[in-house]
């Protein structure tokens, strides 16, 4: 089992009992945990009911972490230094993940399967938003993603694929390409 799935499963036991969008949570945990766990690392997760936390050990590196759940927030903490490494906040229509480099917010409109990913890069103080992402499942073979009036992109699905992770990664790549495009235009203007 992958670590993000194991954490989410055990997190549901902690109080308070809240509804999070599991697909967004998997994306946030997976992208942030790559800084602390490699695919090949062995790990151990203990539920500490008394303190209402998860204690996570990276057996390969001997690093220890804590996941603490409070009302509308989840903190991933370095056990030794007590530093919050990243912080997930659950709000009405979106979930945000804050680390020391940036803030990622995924906004959801479940009825229309519309997702927006907002990345606020603290170093550049730049806020880039992509909205109106439409996802269409067709015969379970592919899904179509389209931003505003652009030509749709088709992405294949296999049984093991997580469509939501692909969607968020697609959005993140679009944001990064948009940043690179802005830098190129600025270089050509000020050469």
mmCIF file with all atom_site columns, C-alpha atoms in Angstrom:
data_model
loop_
_atom_site.group_PDB
_atom_site.id
_atom_site.type_symbol
_atom_site.label_atom_id
_atom_site.label_alt_id
_atom_site.label_comp_id
_atom_site.label_asym_id
_atom_site.label_entity_id
_atom_site.label_seq_id
_atom_site.pdbx_PDB_ins_code
_atom_site.Cartn_x
_atom_site.Cartn_y
_atom_site.Cartn_z
_atom_site.occupancy
_atom_site.B_iso_or_equiv
_atom_site.pdbx_formal_charge
_atom_site.auth_seq_id
_atom_site.auth_comp_id
_atom_site.auth_asym_id
_atom_site.auth_atom_id
_atom_site.pdbx_PDB_model_num
ATOM 1   C CA . UNK A 1 1   ? 0.000   0.000  0.000   1.00 0.00 ? 1   UNK A CA 1
ATOM 2   C CA . UNK A 1 2   ? 1.256   3.492  -0.804  1.00 0.00 ? 2   UNK A CA 1
ATOM 3   C CA . UNK A 1 3   ? 1.882   5.782  2.132   1.00 0.00 ? 3   UNK A CA 1
ATOM 4   C CA . UNK A 1 4   ? -0.696  8.432  1.196   1.00 0.00 ? 4   UNK A CA 1
ATOM 5   C CA . UNK A 1 5   ? -3.473  5.807  1.127   1.00 0.00 ? 5   UNK A CA 1
ATOM 6   C CA . UNK A 1 6   ? -2.334  4.369  4.462   1.00 0.00 ? 6   UNK A CA 1
ATOM 7   C CA . UNK A 1 7   ? -2.302  7.829  6.068   1.00 0.00 ? 7   UNK A CA 1
ATOM 8   C CA . UNK A 1 8   ? -5.772  8.715  4.737   1.00 0.00 ? 8   UNK A CA 1
ATOM 9   C CA . UNK A 1 9   ? -7.243  5.425  5.920   1.00 0.00 ? 9   UNK A CA 1
ATOM 10  C CA . UNK A 1 10  ? -5.862  5.870  9.427   1.00 0.00 ? 10  UNK A CA 1
ATOM 11  C CA . UNK A 1 11  ? -6.668  9.605  9.517   1.00 0.00 ? 11  UNK A CA 1
ATOM 12  C CA . UNK A 1 12  ? -10.372 8.775  9.284   1.00 0.00 ? 12  UNK A CA 1
ATOM 13  C CA . UNK A 1 13  ? -10.143 7.216  12.767  1.00 0.00 ? 13  UNK A CA 1
ATOM 14  C CA . UNK A 1 14  ? -8.937  10.469 14.370  1.00 0.00 ? 14  UNK A CA 1
ATOM 15  C CA . UNK A 1 15  ? -11.278 13.148 15.685  1.00 0.00 ? 15  UNK A CA 1
ATOM 16  C CA . UNK A 1 16  ? -12.969 15.297 14.587  1.00 0.00 ? 16  UNK A CA 1
ATOM 17  C CA . UNK A 1 17  ? -14.859 13.274 11.999  1.00 0.00 ? 17  UNK A CA 1
ATOM 18  C CA . UNK A 1 18  ? -14.913 15.523 8.944   1.00 0.00 ? 18  UNK A CA 1
ATOM 19  C CA . UNK A 1 19  ? -15.626 15.152 5.263   1.00 0.00 ? 19  UNK A CA 1
ATOM 20  C CA . UNK A 1 20  ? -12.595 15.858 3.099   1.00 0.00 ? 20  UNK A CA 1
ATOM 21  C CA . UNK A 1 21  ? -12.403 15.276 -0.635  1.00 0.00 ? 21  UNK A CA 1
ATOM 22  C CA . UNK A 1 22  ? -10.263 12.123 -0.630  1.00 0.00 ? 22  UNK A CA 1
ATOM 23  C CA . UNK A 1 23  ? -9.025  12.636 -4.192  1.00 0.00 ? 23  UNK A CA 1
ATOM 24  C CA . UNK A 1 24  ? -7.657  16.088 -3.404  1.00 0.00 ? 24  UNK A CA 1
ATOM 25  C CA . UNK A 1 25  ? -6.188  14.832 -0.133  1.00 0.00 ? 25  UNK A CA 1
ATOM 26  C CA . UNK A 1 26  ? -4.379  11.995 -1.953  1.00 0.00 ? 26  UNK A CA 1
ATOM 27  C CA . UNK A 1 27  ? -2.937  14.539 -4.398  1.00 0.00 ? 27  UNK A CA 1
ATOM 28  C CA . UNK A 1 28  ? -1.757  16.889 -1.630  1.00 0.00 ? 28  UNK A CA 1
ATOM 29  C CA . UNK A 1 29  ? -0.260  14.092 0.458   1.00 0.00 ? 29  UNK A CA 1
ATOM 30  C CA . UNK A 1 30  ? 1.416   12.393 -2.498  1.00 0.00 ? 30  UNK A CA 1
ATOM 31  C CA . UNK A 1 31  ? 2.997   15.573 -3.872  1.00 0.00 ? 31  UNK A CA 1
ATOM 32  C CA . UNK A 1 32  ? 4.191   16.775 -0.455  1.00 0.00 ? 32  UNK A CA 1
ATOM 33  C CA . UNK A 1 33  ? 5.336   13.426 0.933   1.00 0.00 ? 33  UNK A CA 1
ATOM 34  C CA . UNK A 1 34  ? 7.822   13.019 -1.946  1.00 0.00 ? 34  UNK A CA 1
ATOM 35  C CA . UNK A 1 35  ? 10.016  15.473 0.000   1.00 0.00 ? 35  UNK A CA 1
ATOM 36  C CA . UNK A 1 36  ? 10.137  13.048 2.958   1.00 0.00 ? 36  UNK A CA 1
ATOM 37  C CA . UNK A 1 37  ? 9.564   9.540  1.548   1.00 0.00 ? 37  UNK A CA 1
ATOM 38  C CA . UNK A 1 38  ? 10.862  7.738  -1.542  1.00 0.00 ? 38  UNK A CA 1
ATOM 39  C CA . UNK A 1 39  ? 8.807   5.026  -3.258  1.00 0.00 ? 39  UNK A CA 1
ATOM 40  C CA . UNK A 1 40  ? 11.209  2.368  -1.935  1.00 0.00 ? 40  UNK A CA 1
ATOM 41  C CA . UNK A 1 41  ? 11.250  3.596  1.692   1.00 0.00 ? 41  UNK A CA 1
ATOM 42  C CA . UNK A 1 42  ? 9.753   1.383  4.359   1.00 0.00 ? 42  UNK A CA 1
ATOM 43  C CA . UNK A 1 43  ? 7.392   3.125  6.747   1.00 0.00 ? 43  UNK A CA 1
ATOM 44  C CA . UNK A 1 44  ? 5.348   2.437  9.844   1.00 0.00 ? 44  UNK A CA 1
ATOM 45  C CA . UNK A 1 45  ? 2.210   4.307  10.915  1.00 0.00 ? 45  UNK A CA 1
ATOM 46  C CA . UNK A 1 46  ? 0.895   4.123  14.480  1.00 0.00 ? 46  UNK A CA 1
ATOM 47  C CA . UNK A 1 47  ? -2.442  5.554  15.596  1.00 0.00 ? 47  UNK A CA 1
ATOM 48  C CA . UNK A 1 48  ? -2.004  7.322  18.922  1.00 0.00 ? 48  UNK A CA 1
ATOM 49  C CA . UNK A 1 49  ? -5.613  7.515  20.164  1.00 0.00 ? 49  UNK A CA 1
ATOM 50  C CA . UNK A 1 50  ? -4.666  9.206  23.444  1.00 0.00 ? 50  UNK A CA 1
ATOM 51  C CA . UNK A 1 51  ? -3.023  12.206 21.706  1.00 0.00 ? 51  UNK A CA 1
ATOM 52  C CA . UNK A 1 52  ? -5.294  11.971 18.615  1.00 0.00 ? 52  UNK A CA 1
ATOM 53  C CA . UNK A 1 53  ? -2.329  11.838 16.196  1.00 0.00 ? 53  UNK A CA 1
ATOM 54  C CA . UNK A 1 54  ? -0.667  9.532  13.687  1.00 0.00 ? 54  UNK A CA 1
ATOM 55  C CA . UNK A 1 55  ? 2.978   8.753  14.349  1.00 0.00 ? 55  UNK A CA 1
ATOM 56  C CA . UNK A 1 56  ? 4.821   7.989  11.106  1.00 0.00 ? 56  UNK A CA 1
ATOM 57  C CA . UNK A 1 57  ? 8.323   6.524  10.934  1.00 0.00 ? 57  UNK A CA 1
ATOM 58  C CA . UNK A 1 58  ? 10.422  6.396  7.799   1.00 0.00 ? 58  UNK A CA 1
ATOM 59  C CA . UNK A 1 59  ? 12.231  3.169  8.691   1.00 0.00 ? 59  UNK A CA 1
ATOM 60  C CA . UNK A 1 60  ? 14.724  3.634  5.848   1.00 0.00 ? 60  UNK A CA 1
ATOM 61  C CA . UNK A 1 61  ? 15.928  7.083  6.974   1.00 0.00 ? 61  UNK A CA 1
ATOM 62  C CA . UNK A 1 62  ? 14.980  6.876  10.696  1.00 0.00 ? 62  UNK A CA 1
ATOM 63  C CA . UNK A 1 63  ? 13.040  10.157 10.402  1.00 0.00 ? 63  UNK A CA 1
ATOM 64  C CA . UNK A 1 64  ? 9.838   10.488 12.450  1.00 0.00 ? 64  UNK A CA 1
ATOM 65  C CA . UNK A 1 65  ? 6.748   12.570 11.717  1.00 0.00 ? 65  UNK A CA 1
ATOM 66  C CA . UNK A 1 66  ? 3.371   13.346 13.239  1.00 0.00 ? 66  UNK A CA 1
ATOM 67  C CA . UNK A 1 67  ? 0.059   13.957 11.500  1.00 0.00 ? 67  UNK A CA 1
ATOM 68  C CA . UNK A 1 68  ? -2.224  16.011 13.711  1.00 0.00 ? 68  UNK A CA 1
ATOM 69  C CA . UNK A 1 69  ? -5.904  16.498 12.919  1.00 0.00 ? 69  UNK A CA 1
ATOM 70  C CA . UNK A 1 70  ? -7.857  19.451 14.262  1.00 0.00 ? 70  UNK A CA 1
ATOM 71  C CA . UNK A 1 71  ? -11.111 21.094 13.198  1.00 0.00 ? 71  UNK A CA 1
ATOM 72  C CA . UNK A 1 72  ? -10.751 21.820 9.454   1.00 0.00 ? 72  UNK A CA 1
ATOM 73  C CA . UNK A 1 73  ? -6.949  21.354 9.463   1.00 0.00 ? 73  UNK A CA 1
ATOM 74  C CA . UNK A 1 74  ? -4.333  18.615 9.173   1.00 0.00 ? 74  UNK A CA 1
ATOM 75  C CA . UNK A 1 75  ? -0.671  19.270 10.032  1.00 0.00 ? 75  UNK A CA 1
ATOM 76  C CA . UNK A 1 76  ? 2.315   17.178 8.938   1.00 0.00 ? 76  UNK A CA 1
ATOM 77  C CA . UNK A 1 77  ? 5.001   17.782 11.584  1.00 0.00 ? 77  UNK A CA 1
ATOM 78  C CA . UNK A 1 78  ? 8.656   16.832 12.065  1.00 0.00 ? 78  UNK A CA 1
ATOM 79  C CA . UNK A 1 79  ? 8.539   14.955 15.384  1.00 0.00 ? 79  UNK A CA 1
ATOM 80  C CA . UNK A 1 80  ? 12.090  15.911 16.430  1.00 0.00 ? 80  UNK A CA 1
ATOM 81  C CA . UNK A 1 81  ? 11.900  19.667 15.740  1.00 0.00 ? 81  UNK A CA 1
ATOM 82  C CA . UNK A 1 82  ? 8.117   20.109 16.053  1.00 0.00 ? 82  UNK A CA 1
ATOM 83  C CA . UNK A 1 83  ? 8.215   22.103 12.761  1.00 0.00 ? 83  UNK A CA 1
ATOM 84  C CA . UNK A 1 84  ? 5.039   22.046 10.636  1.00 0.00 ? 84  UNK A CA 1
ATOM 85  C CA . UNK A 1 85  ? 6.280   20.841 7.243   1.00 0.00 ? 85  UNK A CA 1
ATOM 86  C CA . UNK A 1 86  ? 2.950   21.279 5.479   1.00 0.00 ? 86  UNK A CA 1
ATOM 87  C CA . UNK A 1 87  ? -0.557  22.168 6.507   1.00 0.00 ? 87  UNK A CA 1
ATOM 88  C CA . UNK A 1 88  ? -3.868  21.217 4.849   1.00 0.00 ? 88  UNK A CA 1
ATOM 89  C CA . UNK A 1 89  ? -6.927  23.402 5.428   1.00 0.00 ? 89  UNK A CA 1
ATOM 90  C CA . UNK A 1 90  ? -10.453 22.230 4.616   1.00 0.00 ? 90  UNK A CA 1
ATOM 91  C CA . UNK A 1 91  ? -12.849 25.034 3.717   1.00 0.00 ? 91  UNK A CA 1
ATOM 92  C CA . UNK A 1 92  ? -16.359 25.061 2.280   1.00 0.00 ? 92  UNK A CA 1
ATOM 93  C CA . UNK A 1 93  ? -15.586 24.875 -1.457  1.00 0.00 ? 93  UNK A CA 1
ATOM 94  C CA . UNK A 1 94  ? -11.858 24.246 -1.480  1.00 0.00 ? 94  UNK A CA 1
ATOM 95  C CA . UNK A 1 95  ? -8.928  22.546 0.185   1.00 0.00 ? 95  UNK A CA 1
ATOM 96  C CA . UNK A 1 96  ? -5.570  24.349 0.526   1.00 0.00 ? 96  UNK A CA 1
ATOM 97  C CA . UNK A 1 97  ? -2.145  22.932 1.192   1.00 0.00 ? 97  UNK A CA 1
ATOM 98  C CA . UNK A 1 98  ? 0.535   25.270 2.557   1.00 0.00 ? 98  UNK A CA 1
ATOM 99  C CA . UNK A 1 99  ? 4.217   24.394 2.718   1.00 0.00 ? 99  UNK A CA 1
ATOM 100 C CA . UNK A 1 100 ? 7.224   26.650 3.121   1.00 0.00 ? 100 UNK A CA 1
ATOM 101 C CA . UNK A 1 101 ? 7.449   27.328 -0.627  1.00 0.00 ? 101 UNK A CA 1
ATOM 102 C CA . UNK A 1 102 ? 3.906   27.809 -1.864  1.00 0.00 ? 102 UNK A CA 1
ATOM 103 C CA . UNK A 1 103 ? 0.182   27.528 -1.299  1.00 0.00 ? 103 UNK A CA 1
ATOM 104 C CA . UNK A 1 104 ? -1.886  25.203 -3.484  1.00 0.00 ? 104 UNK A CA 1
ATOM 105 C CA . UNK A 1 105 ? -5.665  25.470 -3.419  1.00 0.00 ? 105 UNK A CA 1
ATOM 106 C CA . UNK A 1 106 ? -8.024  23.133 -5.251  1.00 0.00 ? 106 UNK A CA 1
ATOM 107 C CA . UNK A 1 107 ? -11.539 24.492 -5.697  1.00 0.00 ? 107 UNK A CA 1
ATOM 108 C CA . UNK A 1 108 ? -14.291 22.054 -6.588  1.00 0.00 ? 108 UNK A CA 1
ATOM 109 C CA . UNK A 1 109 ? -17.713 22.199 -8.175  1.00 0.00 ? 109 UNK A CA 1
ATOM 110 C CA . UNK A 1 110 ? -18.768 18.549 -7.884  1.00 0.00 ? 110 UNK A CA 1
ATOM 111 C CA . UNK A 1 111 ? -22.005 18.873 -9.857  1.00 0.00 ? 111 UNK A CA 1
ATOM 112 C CA . UNK A 1 112 ? -20.176 19.821 -13.068 1.00 0.00 ? 112 UNK A CA 1
ATOM 113 C CA . UNK A 1 113 ? -16.822 18.118 -12.292 1.00 0.00 ? 113 UNK A CA 1
ATOM 114 C CA . UNK A 1 114 ? -15.117 21.515 -12.505 1.00 0.00 ? 114 UNK A CA 1
ATOM 115 C CA . UNK A 1 115 ? -11.755 21.912 -10.775 1.00 0.00 ? 115 UNK A CA 1
ATOM 116 C CA . UNK A 1 116 ? -9.536  24.941 -10.318 1.00 0.00 ? 116 UNK A CA 1
ATOM 117 C CA . UNK A 1 117 ? -5.959  24.822 -9.058  1.00 0.00 ? 117 UNK A CA 1
ATOM 118 C CA . UNK A 1 118 ? -4.574  28.052 -7.637  1.00 0.00 ? 118 UNK A CA 1
ATOM 119 C CA . UNK A 1 119 ? -0.872  28.223 -6.835  1.00 0.00 ? 119 UNK A CA 1
ATOM 120 C CA . UNK A 1 120 ? 0.430   31.173 -4.862  1.00 0.00 ? 120 UNK A CA 1
ATOM 121 C CA . UNK A 1 121 ? 4.216   31.158 -5.107  1.00 0.00 ? 121 UNK A CA 1
ATOM 122 C CA . UNK A 1 122 ? 5.402   32.979 -1.984  1.00 0.00 ? 122 UNK A CA 1
ATOM 123 C CA . UNK A 1 123 ? 8.864   33.600 -3.395  1.00 0.00 ? 123 UNK A CA 1
ATOM 124 C CA . UNK A 1 124 ? 7.483   35.441 -6.438  1.00 0.00 ? 124 UNK A CA 1
ATOM 125 C CA . UNK A 1 125 ? 4.275   36.613 -4.749  1.00 0.00 ? 125 UNK A CA 1
ATOM 126 C CA . UNK A 1 126 ? 2.410   35.539 -7.880  1.00 0.00 ? 126 UNK A CA 1
ATOM 127 C CA . UNK A 1 127 ? -1.091  34.123 -7.961  1.00 0.00 ? 127 UNK A CA 1
ATOM 128 C CA . UNK A 1 128 ? -2.031  32.111 -11.042 1.00 0.00 ? 128 UNK A CA 1
ATOM 129 C CA . UNK A 1 129 ? -5.509  30.664 -11.425 1.00 0.00 ? 129 UNK A CA 1
ATOM 130 C CA . UNK A 1 130 ? -6.871  28.185 -13.948 1.00 0.00 ? 130 UNK A CA 1
ATOM 131 C CA . UNK A 1 131 ? -10.636 27.809 -13.944 1.00 0.00 ? 131 UNK A CA 1
ATOM 132 C CA . UNK A 1 132 ? -13.378 26.015 -15.849 1.00 0.00 ? 132 UNK A CA 1
ATOM 133 C CA . UNK A 1 133 ? -11.628 22.679 -16.150 1.00 0.00 ? 133 UNK A CA 1
ATOM 134 C CA . UNK A 1 134 ? -14.162 20.240 -17.491 1.00 0.00 ? 134 UNK A CA 1
ATOM 135 C CA . UNK A 1 135 ? -13.736 16.505 -17.164 1.00 0.00 ? 135 UNK A CA 1
ATOM 136 C CA . UNK A 1 136 ? -15.720 14.115 -19.323 1.00 0.00 ? 136 UNK A CA 1
ATOM 137 C CA . UNK A 1 137 ? -15.547 10.370 -18.849 1.00 0.00 ? 137 UNK A CA 1
ATOM 138 C CA . UNK A 1 138 ? -16.322 8.440  -22.038 1.00 0.00 ? 138 UNK A CA 1
ATOM 139 C CA . UNK A 1 139 ? -16.627 4.632  -22.149 1.00 0.00 ? 139 UNK A CA 1
ATOM 140 C CA . UNK A 1 140 ? -14.036 4.484  -19.339 1.00 0.00 ? 140 UNK A CA 1
ATOM 141 C CA . UNK A 1 141 ? -11.312 4.640  -21.998 1.00 0.00 ? 141 UNK A CA 1
ATOM 142 C CA . UNK A 1 142 ? -10.256 8.248  -21.631 1.00 0.00 ? 142 UNK A CA 1
ATOM 143 C CA . UNK A 1 143 ? -11.179 11.512 -20.091 1.00 0.00 ? 143 UNK A CA 1
ATOM 144 C CA . UNK A 1 144 ? -11.247 14.873 -21.779 1.00 0.00 ? 144 UNK A CA 1
ATOM 145 C CA . UNK A 1 145 ? -9.877  17.958 -20.117 1.00 0.00 ? 145 UNK A CA 1
ATOM 146 C CA . UNK A 1 146 ? -10.598 21.401 -21.409 1.00 0.00 ? 146 UNK A CA 1
ATOM 147 C CA . UNK A 1 147 ? -9.791  24.857 -20.084 1.00 0.00 ? 147 UNK A CA 1
ATOM 148 C CA . UNK A 1 148 ? -12.205 27.578 -21.218 1.00 0.00 ? 148 UNK A CA 1
ATOM 149 C CA . UNK A 1 149 ? -12.378 27.606 -25.033 1.00 0.00 ? 149 UNK A CA 1
ATOM 150 C CA . UNK A 1 150 ? -9.145  25.694 -25.664 1.00 0.00 ? 150 UNK A CA 1
ATOM 151 C CA . UNK A 1 151 ? -9.076  22.493 -27.681 1.00 0.00 ? 151 UNK A CA 1
ATOM 152 C CA . UNK A 1 152 ? -9.638  19.548 -25.305 1.00 0.00 ? 152 UNK A CA 1
ATOM 153 C CA . UNK A 1 153 ? -6.780  17.211 -24.399 1.00 0.00 ? 153 UNK A CA 1
ATOM 154 C CA . UNK A 1 154 ? -7.506  13.506 -24.197 1.00 0.00 ? 154 UNK A CA 1
ATOM 155 C CA . UNK A 1 155 ? -5.754  11.499 -21.515 1.00 0.00 ? 155 UNK A CA 1
ATOM 156 C CA . UNK A 1 156 ? -5.976  7.725  -21.439 1.00 0.00 ? 156 UNK A CA 1
ATOM 157 C CA . UNK A 1 157 ? -7.106  5.815  -18.399 1.00 0.00 ? 157 UNK A CA 1
ATOM 158 C CA . UNK A 1 158 ? -6.108  2.377  -17.226 1.00 0.00 ? 158 UNK A CA 1
ATOM 159 C CA . UNK A 1 159 ? -7.585  0.536  -14.279 1.00 0.00 ? 159 UNK A CA 1
ATOM 160 C CA . UNK A 1 160 ? -4.709  1.657  -12.034 1.00 0.00 ? 160 UNK A CA 1
ATOM 161 C CA . UNK A 1 161 ? -4.809  5.333  -13.000 1.00 0.00 ? 161 UNK A CA 1
ATOM 162 C CA . UNK A 1 162 ? -6.141  7.926  -10.627 1.00 0.00 ? 162 UNK A CA 1
ATOM 163 C CA . UNK A 1 163 ? -7.962  10.380 -12.876 1.00 0.00 ? 163 UNK A CA 1
ATOM 164 C CA . UNK A 1 164 ? -7.973  13.091 -10.234 1.00 0.00 ? 164 UNK A CA 1
ATOM 165 C CA . UNK A 1 165 ? -4.236  12.939 -9.729  1.00 0.00 ? 165 UNK A CA 1
ATOM 166 C CA . UNK A 1 166 ? -3.796  13.217 -13.508 1.00 0.00 ? 166 UNK A CA 1
ATOM 167 C CA . UNK A 1 167 ? -6.164  16.184 -13.593 1.00 0.00 ? 167 UNK A CA 1
ATOM 168 C CA . UNK A 1 168 ? -4.323  18.057 -10.847 1.00 0.00 ? 168 UNK A CA 1
ATOM 169 C CA . UNK A 1 169 ? -0.933  17.231 -12.387 1.00 0.00 ? 169 UNK A CA 1
ATOM 170 C CA . UNK A 1 170 ? -2.207  18.498 -15.736 1.00 0.00 ? 170 UNK A CA 1
ATOM 171 C CA . UNK A 1 171 ? -3.325  21.742 -14.142 1.00 0.00 ? 171 UNK A CA 1
ATOM 172 C CA . UNK A 1 172 ? -0.019  22.135 -12.327 1.00 0.00 ? 172 UNK A CA 1
ATOM 173 C CA . UNK A 1 173 ? 1.902   21.577 -15.585 1.00 0.00 ? 173 UNK A CA 1
ATOM 174 C CA . UNK A 1 174 ? -0.272  24.206 -17.288 1.00 0.00 ? 174 UNK A CA 1
ATOM 175 C CA . UNK A 1 175 ? 0.495   26.682 -14.512 1.00 0.00 ? 175 UNK A CA 1
ATOM 176 C CA . UNK A 1 176 ? 4.235   25.973 -14.758 1.00 0.00 ? 176 UNK A CA 1
ATOM 177 C CA . UNK A 1 177 ? 4.113   26.383 -18.560 1.00 0.00 ? 177 UNK A CA 1
ATOM 178 C CA . UNK A 1 178 ? 2.229   29.649 -18.104 1.00 0.00 ? 178 UNK A CA 1
ATOM 179 C CA . UNK A 1 179 ? 4.953   30.879 -15.698 1.00 0.00 ? 179 UNK A CA 1
ATOM 180 C CA . UNK A 1 180 ? 7.672   29.921 -18.217 1.00 0.00 ? 180 UNK A CA 1
ATOM 181 C CA . UNK A 1 181 ? 5.756   31.743 -20.972 1.00 0.00 ? 181 UNK A CA 1
ATOM 182 C CA . UNK A 1 182 ? 5.572   34.905 -18.848 1.00 0.00 ? 182 UNK A CA 1
ATOM 183 C CA . UNK A 1 183 ? 9.337   34.722 -18.151 1.00 0.00 ? 183 UNK A CA 1
ATOM 184 C CA . UNK A 1 184 ? 10.092  34.282 -21.892 1.00 0.00 ? 184 UNK A CA 1
ATOM 185 C CA . UNK A 1 185 ? 7.894   37.257 -22.792 1.00 0.00 ? 185 UNK A CA 1
ATOM 186 C CA . UNK A 1 186 ? 9.576   39.405 -20.139 1.00 0.00 ? 186 UNK A CA 1
ATOM 187 C CA . UNK A 1 187 ? 13.033  38.369 -21.408 1.00 0.00 ? 187 UNK A CA 1
ATOM 188 C CA . UNK A 1 188 ? 12.081  39.263 -24.989 1.00 0.00 ? 188 UNK A CA 1
ATOM 189 C CA . UNK A 1 189 ? 10.740  42.651 -23.845 1.00 0.00 ? 189 UNK A CA 1
ATOM 190 C CA . UNK A 1 190 ? 13.698  43.584 -21.670 1.00 0.00 ? 190 UNK A CA 1
ATOM 191 C CA . UNK A 1 191 ? 16.287  41.349 -23.402 1.00 0.00 ? 191 UNK A CA 1
#
